[in-house]
Coordinates of C-alpha atoms in Angstrom, one line a residue:
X1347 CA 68.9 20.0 67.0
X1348 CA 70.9 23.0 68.8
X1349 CA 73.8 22.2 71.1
X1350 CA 73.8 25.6 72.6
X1351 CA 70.5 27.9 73.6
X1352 CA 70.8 31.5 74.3
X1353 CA 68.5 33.9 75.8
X1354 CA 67.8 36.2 72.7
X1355 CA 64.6 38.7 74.3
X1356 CA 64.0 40.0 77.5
X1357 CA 60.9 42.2 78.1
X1358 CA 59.1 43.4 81.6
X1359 CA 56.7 45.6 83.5
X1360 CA 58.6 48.0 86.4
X1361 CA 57.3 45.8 89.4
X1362 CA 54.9 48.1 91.8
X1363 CA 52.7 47.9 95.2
X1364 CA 49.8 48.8 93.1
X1365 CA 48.7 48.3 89.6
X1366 CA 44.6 49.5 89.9
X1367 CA 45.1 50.4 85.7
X1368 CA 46.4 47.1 84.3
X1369 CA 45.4 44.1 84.5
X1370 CA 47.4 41.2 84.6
X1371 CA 46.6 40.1 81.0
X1372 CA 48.0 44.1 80.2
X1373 CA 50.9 43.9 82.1
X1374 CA 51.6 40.1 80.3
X1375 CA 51.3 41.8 77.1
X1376 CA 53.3 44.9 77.4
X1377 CA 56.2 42.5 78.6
X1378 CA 55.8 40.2 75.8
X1379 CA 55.5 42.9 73.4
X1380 CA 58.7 44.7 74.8
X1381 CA 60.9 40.8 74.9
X1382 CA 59.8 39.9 71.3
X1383 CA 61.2 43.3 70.1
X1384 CA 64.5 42.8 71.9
X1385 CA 64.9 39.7 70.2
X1386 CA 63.5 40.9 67.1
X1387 CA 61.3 38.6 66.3
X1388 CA 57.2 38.6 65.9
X1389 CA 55.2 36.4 67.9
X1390 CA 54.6 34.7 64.8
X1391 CA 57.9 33.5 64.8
X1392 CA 58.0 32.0 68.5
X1393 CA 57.4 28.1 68.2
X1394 CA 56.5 27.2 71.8
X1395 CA 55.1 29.1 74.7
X1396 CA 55.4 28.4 78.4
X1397 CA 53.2 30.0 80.9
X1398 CA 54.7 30.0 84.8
X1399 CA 51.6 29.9 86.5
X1400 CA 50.3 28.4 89.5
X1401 CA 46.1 28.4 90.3
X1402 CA 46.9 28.3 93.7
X1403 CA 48.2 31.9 93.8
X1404 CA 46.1 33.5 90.9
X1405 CA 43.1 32.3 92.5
X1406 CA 41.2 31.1 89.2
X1407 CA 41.1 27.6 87.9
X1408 CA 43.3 26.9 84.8
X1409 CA 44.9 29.9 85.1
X1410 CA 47.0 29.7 82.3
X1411 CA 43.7 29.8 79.6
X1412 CA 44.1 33.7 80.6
X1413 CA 47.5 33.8 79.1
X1414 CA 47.4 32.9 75.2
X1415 CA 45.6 35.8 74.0
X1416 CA 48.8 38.0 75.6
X1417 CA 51.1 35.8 74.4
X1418 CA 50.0 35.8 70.5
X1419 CA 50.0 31.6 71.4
X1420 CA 46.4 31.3 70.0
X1421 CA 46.1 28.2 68.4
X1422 CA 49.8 27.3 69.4
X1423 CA 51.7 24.7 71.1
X1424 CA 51.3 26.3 74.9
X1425 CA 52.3 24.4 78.1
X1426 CA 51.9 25.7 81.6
X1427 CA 55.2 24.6 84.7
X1428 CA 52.8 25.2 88.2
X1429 CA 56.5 25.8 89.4
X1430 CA 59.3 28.1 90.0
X1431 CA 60.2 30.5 87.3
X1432 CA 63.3 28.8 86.6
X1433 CA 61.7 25.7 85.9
X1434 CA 60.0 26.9 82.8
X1435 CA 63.4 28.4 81.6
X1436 CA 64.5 24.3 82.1
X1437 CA 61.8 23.5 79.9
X1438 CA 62.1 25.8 77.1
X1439 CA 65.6 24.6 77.5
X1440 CA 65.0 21.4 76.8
X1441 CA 62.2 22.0 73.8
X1442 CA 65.5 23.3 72.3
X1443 CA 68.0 20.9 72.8
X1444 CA 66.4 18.1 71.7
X1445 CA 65.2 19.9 68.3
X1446 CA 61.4 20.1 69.1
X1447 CA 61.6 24.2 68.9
X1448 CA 64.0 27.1 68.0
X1449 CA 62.2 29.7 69.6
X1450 CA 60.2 29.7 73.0
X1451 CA 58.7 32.1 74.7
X1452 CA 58.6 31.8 78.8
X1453 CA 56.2 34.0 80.5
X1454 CA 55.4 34.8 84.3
X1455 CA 53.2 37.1 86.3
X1456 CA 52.0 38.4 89.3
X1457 CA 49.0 40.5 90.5
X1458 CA 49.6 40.3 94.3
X1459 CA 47.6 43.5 94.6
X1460 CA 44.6 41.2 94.4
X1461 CA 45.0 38.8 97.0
X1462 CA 44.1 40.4 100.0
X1463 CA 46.3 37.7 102.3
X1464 CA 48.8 35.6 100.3
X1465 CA 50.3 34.1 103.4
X1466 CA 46.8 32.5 103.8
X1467 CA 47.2 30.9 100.4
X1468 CA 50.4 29.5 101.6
X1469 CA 48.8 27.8 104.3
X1470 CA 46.9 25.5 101.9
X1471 CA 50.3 24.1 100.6
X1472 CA 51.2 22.5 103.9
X1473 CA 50.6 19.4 104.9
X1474 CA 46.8 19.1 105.4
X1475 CA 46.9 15.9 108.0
X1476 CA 49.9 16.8 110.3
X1477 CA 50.8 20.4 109.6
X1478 CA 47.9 22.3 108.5
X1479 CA 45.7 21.6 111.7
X1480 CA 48.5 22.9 113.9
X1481 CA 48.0 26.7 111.8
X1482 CA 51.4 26.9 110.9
X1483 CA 51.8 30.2 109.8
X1484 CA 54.4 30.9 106.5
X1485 CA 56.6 33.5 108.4
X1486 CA 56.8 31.4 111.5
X1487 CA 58.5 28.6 109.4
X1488 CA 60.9 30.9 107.7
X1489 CA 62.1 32.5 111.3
X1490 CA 62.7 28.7 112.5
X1491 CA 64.7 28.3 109.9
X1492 CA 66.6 31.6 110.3
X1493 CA 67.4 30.4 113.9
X1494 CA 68.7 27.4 112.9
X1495 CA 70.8 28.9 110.1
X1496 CA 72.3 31.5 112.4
X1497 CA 72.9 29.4 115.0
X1498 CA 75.0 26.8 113.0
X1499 CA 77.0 29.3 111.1
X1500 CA 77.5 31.9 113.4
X1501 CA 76.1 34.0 111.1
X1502 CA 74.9 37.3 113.3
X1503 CA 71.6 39.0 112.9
X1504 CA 73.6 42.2 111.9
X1505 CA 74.7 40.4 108.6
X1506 CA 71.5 39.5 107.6
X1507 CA 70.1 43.3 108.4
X1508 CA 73.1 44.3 106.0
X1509 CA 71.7 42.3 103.3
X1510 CA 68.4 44.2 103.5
X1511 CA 70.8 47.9 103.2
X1512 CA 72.9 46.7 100.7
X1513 CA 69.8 45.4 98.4
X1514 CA 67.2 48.1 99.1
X1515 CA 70.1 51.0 98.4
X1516 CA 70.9 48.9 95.2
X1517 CA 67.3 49.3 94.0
X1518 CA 67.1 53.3 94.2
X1519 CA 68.8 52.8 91.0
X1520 CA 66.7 50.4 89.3
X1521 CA 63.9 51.9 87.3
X1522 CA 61.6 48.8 87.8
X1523 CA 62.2 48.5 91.3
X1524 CA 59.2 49.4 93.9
X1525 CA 61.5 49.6 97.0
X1526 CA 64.4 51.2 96.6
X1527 CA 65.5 53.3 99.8
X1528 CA 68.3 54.5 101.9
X1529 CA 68.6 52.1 105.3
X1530 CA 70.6 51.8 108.3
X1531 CA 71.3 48.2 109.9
X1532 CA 69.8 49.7 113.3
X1533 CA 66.6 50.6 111.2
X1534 CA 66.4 47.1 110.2
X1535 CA 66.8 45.6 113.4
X1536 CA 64.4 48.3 115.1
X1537 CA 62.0 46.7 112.7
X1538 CA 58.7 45.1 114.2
X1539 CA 59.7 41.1 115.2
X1540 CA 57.5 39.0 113.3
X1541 CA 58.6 35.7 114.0
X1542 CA 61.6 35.7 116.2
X1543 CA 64.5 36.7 115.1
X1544 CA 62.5 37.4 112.0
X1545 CA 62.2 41.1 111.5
X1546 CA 59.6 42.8 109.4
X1547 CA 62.1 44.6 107.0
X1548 CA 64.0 41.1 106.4
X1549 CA 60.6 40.1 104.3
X1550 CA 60.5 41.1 100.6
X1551 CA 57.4 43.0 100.5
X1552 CA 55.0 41.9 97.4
X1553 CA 54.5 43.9 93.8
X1554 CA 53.0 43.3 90.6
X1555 CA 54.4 42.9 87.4
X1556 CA 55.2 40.3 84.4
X1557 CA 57.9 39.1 82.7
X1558 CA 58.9 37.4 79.5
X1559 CA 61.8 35.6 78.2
X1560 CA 62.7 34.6 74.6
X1561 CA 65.0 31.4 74.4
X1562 CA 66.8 30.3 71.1
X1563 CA 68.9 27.8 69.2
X1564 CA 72.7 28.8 68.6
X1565 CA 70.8 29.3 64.8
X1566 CA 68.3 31.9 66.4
X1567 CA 70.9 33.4 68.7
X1568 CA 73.3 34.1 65.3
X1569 CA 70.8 36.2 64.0
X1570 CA 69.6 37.8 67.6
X1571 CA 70.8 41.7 67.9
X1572 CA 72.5 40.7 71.8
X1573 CA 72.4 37.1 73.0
X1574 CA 73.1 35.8 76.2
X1575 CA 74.5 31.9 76.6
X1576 CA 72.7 29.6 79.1
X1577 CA 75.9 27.5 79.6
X1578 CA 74.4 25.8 82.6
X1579 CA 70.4 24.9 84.2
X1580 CA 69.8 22.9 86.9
X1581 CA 66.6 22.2 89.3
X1582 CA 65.3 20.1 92.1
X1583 CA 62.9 19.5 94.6
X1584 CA 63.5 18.2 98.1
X1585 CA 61.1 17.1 101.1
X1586 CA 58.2 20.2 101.2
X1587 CA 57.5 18.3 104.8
X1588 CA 58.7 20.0 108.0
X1589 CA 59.3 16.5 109.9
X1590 CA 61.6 15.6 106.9
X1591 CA 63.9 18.2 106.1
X1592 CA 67.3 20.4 106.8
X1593 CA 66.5 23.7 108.5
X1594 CA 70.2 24.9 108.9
X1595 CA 71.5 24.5 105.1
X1596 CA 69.7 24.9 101.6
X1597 CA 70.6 21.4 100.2
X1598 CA 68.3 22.3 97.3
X1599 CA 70.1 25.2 96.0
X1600 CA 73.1 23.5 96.7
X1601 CA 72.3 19.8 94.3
X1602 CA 70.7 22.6 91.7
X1603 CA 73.7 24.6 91.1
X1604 CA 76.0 21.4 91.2
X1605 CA 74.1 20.3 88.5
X1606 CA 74.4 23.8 86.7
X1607 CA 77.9 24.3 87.3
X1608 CA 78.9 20.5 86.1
X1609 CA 77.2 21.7 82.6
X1610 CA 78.8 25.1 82.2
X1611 CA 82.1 23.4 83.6
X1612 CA 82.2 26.0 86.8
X1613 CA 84.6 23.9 89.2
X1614 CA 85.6 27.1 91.2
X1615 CA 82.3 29.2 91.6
X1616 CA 83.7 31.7 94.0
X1617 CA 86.2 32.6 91.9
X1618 CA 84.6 32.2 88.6
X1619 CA 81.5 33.6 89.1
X1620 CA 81.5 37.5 88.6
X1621 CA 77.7 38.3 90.0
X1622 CA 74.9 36.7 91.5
X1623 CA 71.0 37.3 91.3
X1624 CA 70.0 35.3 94.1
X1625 CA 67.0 34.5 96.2
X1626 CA 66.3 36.7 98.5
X1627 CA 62.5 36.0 99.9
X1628 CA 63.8 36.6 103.5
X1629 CA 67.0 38.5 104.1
X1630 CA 68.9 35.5 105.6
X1631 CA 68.0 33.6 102.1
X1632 CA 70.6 35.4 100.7
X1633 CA 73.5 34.3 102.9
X1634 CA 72.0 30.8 103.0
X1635 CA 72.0 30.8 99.3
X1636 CA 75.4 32.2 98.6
X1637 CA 76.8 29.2 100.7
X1638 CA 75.1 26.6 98.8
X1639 CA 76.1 27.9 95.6
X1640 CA 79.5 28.2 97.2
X1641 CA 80.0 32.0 96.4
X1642 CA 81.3 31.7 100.2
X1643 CA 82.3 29.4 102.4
X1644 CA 80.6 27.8 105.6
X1645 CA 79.9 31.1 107.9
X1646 CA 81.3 33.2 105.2
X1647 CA 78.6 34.9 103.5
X1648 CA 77.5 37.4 106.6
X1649 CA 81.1 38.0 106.7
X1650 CA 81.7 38.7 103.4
X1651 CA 78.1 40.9 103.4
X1652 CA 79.9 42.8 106.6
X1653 CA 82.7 43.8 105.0
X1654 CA 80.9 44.8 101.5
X1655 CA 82.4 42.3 99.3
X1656 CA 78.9 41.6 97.8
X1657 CA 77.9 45.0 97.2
X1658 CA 77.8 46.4 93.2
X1659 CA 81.9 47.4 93.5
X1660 CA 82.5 44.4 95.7
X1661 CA 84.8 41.5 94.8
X1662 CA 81.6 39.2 94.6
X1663 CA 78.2 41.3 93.6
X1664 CA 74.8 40.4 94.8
X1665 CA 72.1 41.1 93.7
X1666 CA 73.0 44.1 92.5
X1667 CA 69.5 45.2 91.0
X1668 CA 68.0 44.8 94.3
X1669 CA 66.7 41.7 94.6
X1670 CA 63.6 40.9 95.6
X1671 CA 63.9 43.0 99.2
X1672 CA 64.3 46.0 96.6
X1673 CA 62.5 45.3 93.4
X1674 CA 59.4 43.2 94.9
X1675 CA 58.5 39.7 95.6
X1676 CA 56.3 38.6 92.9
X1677 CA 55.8 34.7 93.4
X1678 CA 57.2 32.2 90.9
X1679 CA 57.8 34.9 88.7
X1680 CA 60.6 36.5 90.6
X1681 CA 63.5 34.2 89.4
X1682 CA 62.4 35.1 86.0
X1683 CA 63.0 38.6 86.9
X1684 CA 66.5 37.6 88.7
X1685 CA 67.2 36.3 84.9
X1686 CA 66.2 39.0 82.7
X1687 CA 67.8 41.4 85.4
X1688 CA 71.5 38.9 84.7
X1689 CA 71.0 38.9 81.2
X1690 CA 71.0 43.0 81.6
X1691 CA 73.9 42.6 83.4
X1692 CA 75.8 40.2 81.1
X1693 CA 74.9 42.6 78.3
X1694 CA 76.4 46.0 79.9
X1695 CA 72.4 47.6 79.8
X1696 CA 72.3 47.8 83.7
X1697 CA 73.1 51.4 83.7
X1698 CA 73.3 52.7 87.6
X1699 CA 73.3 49.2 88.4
X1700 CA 76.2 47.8 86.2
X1701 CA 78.9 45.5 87.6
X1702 CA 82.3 45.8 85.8
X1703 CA 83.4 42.7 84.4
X1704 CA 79.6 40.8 84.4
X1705 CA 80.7 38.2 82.1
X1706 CA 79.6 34.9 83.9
X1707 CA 76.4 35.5 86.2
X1708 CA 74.5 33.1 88.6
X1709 CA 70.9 33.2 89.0
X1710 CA 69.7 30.8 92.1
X1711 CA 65.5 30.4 92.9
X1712 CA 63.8 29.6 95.5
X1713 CA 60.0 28.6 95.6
X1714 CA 59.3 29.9 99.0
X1715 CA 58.1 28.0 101.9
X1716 CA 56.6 25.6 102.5
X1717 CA 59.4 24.0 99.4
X1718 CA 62.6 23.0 99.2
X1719 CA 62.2 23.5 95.5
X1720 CA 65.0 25.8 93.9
X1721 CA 66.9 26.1 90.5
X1722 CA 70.0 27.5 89.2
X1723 CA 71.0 28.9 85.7
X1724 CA 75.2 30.1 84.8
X1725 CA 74.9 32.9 82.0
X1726 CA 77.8 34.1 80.2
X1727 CA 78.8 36.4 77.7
X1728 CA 80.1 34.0 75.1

């Protein structure tokens, strides 16, 4: 039984708008192939797999039969988390601790090219006797909740537009990114309104791509070529109803990352904390996140954005591979990209990207409306 666990292999596809010669099974293996290599291990040597998969959004029944094959888990212990991506990264977690496995793999995909209308998918997930008939729409929900955030912080809608520059610049360096580019805060807020005072470049546009993670004992990690330390995981799920919840504050994100600092002994995150990966679905996540994870204080993080303390040479960096409003939104396999793009970090592989000092990281996940499901995982060098 291992005290410690380390993330020992990372491996992915560059996330794109379109992916008409791969299939999802191709893309699964290529990053599998790519993670076991990095760790230096064969498949062979992996005891447990994990497949982040949810039928809802794949649109086939027992989605995670497709996986297996890609995996090298044929005839292997494999177990499926229909949650966020950091959720399976909890589990492998605990198949470690408590000495049932020394190696896991964690996988996650997304072909979003496929679905034709994902935000009607989303629809099914609300609450079919008092929500559903009333054809809430997935946007709509987030740009209530963007009007109560702003409104009890004093958070302006310029801040949140800067989040969108500051990310989407970041990604013109990131090789796997699909949308990088060079943005103005006016061009963001000249942006087609979608749902009030919801703009359409505030949404993180979809891509496809998969993503795998190795996890290991401290014995694994010893004899891993550049291991990263999980000093801290923590996840939770509050009310998915709309009757029953906060709209101004993520209280989710917030009870998560307690729970992650309390294990990596994190008692002063803004200081401590060198970088963040952090949710950033909808532009205003991002600040909403930060003060959760208290990276910033009550009204601070739009400040702090303002004034470019959370860009890549900033006193606090943000998502400084882009995020999700510059790499591509790809469902619950998103915060598994947040990770592997830490773990790059934490390593000094982040090339154009690279943050001086990145030797404690956050990573914070959301699982996207209608949920107030989110997780949180401290990395660190050592």
């Amino acid at each position: 039984m291992s005290d410690h666990v380390a993330i020992v292999g990372i491996g992915s596809t560059p996330l794109r708008t379109l992916s008409p010669d791969q299939s999802y099974r191709e893309m699964v293996f290529a990053a599998a192939a790519r993670a076991y290599a990095d760790a230096g291990v064969t498949h062979r040597d992996i005891d447990s797999f994990i497949s982040v998969a949810e039928d809802l959004h794949e649109g086939t029944s027992i989605t995670d039969e497709y996986t297996p094959d890609q995996l090298g888990a044929v005839l292997r212990p494999v177990q499926t988390v229909a949650g966020d991506g950091l959720q399976g990264v909890a589990t492998a977690f605990m198949l470690i601790r408590s000495g049932i496995a020394d190696l896991v793999a964690v996988e996650a995909h997304c072909k979003s090219s496929n679905i034709l209308r994902h935000e009607a998918v989303l629809e099914m997930a609300f609450d079919p006797l008092y929500e559903r008939p009333l054809q809430v729409y997935p946007h709509y929900v987030a740009g209530l909740e963007m009007r109560r955030f702003l409104h009890e912080t004093g958070t302006t809608e310029e801040a949140v537009a800067q989040v969108v520059v500051k990310n989407r610049r970041n990604a013109l360096g990131n090789q796997a990114a699909a949308f990088g580019a060079m943005l103005a805060a006016d061009d963001v807020l000249a942006s087609d309104p979608l749902c009030e005072p919801l703009r359409a470049l505030e949404i993180s546009a979809y891509a496809d791509g998969a993503v795998v993670l190795v996890l290991g004992s401290a014995e694994a990690a010893r004899r891993a070529p550049r291991p990263v330390w999980l000093r801290g995981v923590g996840w939770i799920s509050g009310s998915p109803w709309l009757g029953t919840r906060p709209w101004g504050a993520a209280s989710y994100a917030a009870a998560a990352a307690e729970k992650a600092y309390a294990m990596a002994g994190v008692t002063d995150p803004a200081n401590e904390i060198r970088f963040a990966e952090i949710d950033d679905t909808y532009a205003y996540k991002e600040l909403q996140h930060m003060e959760a994870a208290r990276l910033a204080p009550r009204g601070g993080a739009g400040r702090m954005t303002l004034a470019g303390e959370t860009g890549r040479g900033g006193a606090l960096p943000v998502n400084p591979s882009g995020g999700s409003l510059g790499m591509g939104y790809c469902f619950d396999a998103t915060a598994l990209y947040r990770t592997a793009e830490a773990v790059r970090q934490i390593r000094g592989e982040a090339g154009r990207q690279q943050v001086r000092g990145a030797t404690l990281g956050l990573v914070l996940s959301w699982r996207g409306v209608p949920t107030q499901t989110g997780g949180a995982l401290v990395l660190a060098a050592a």
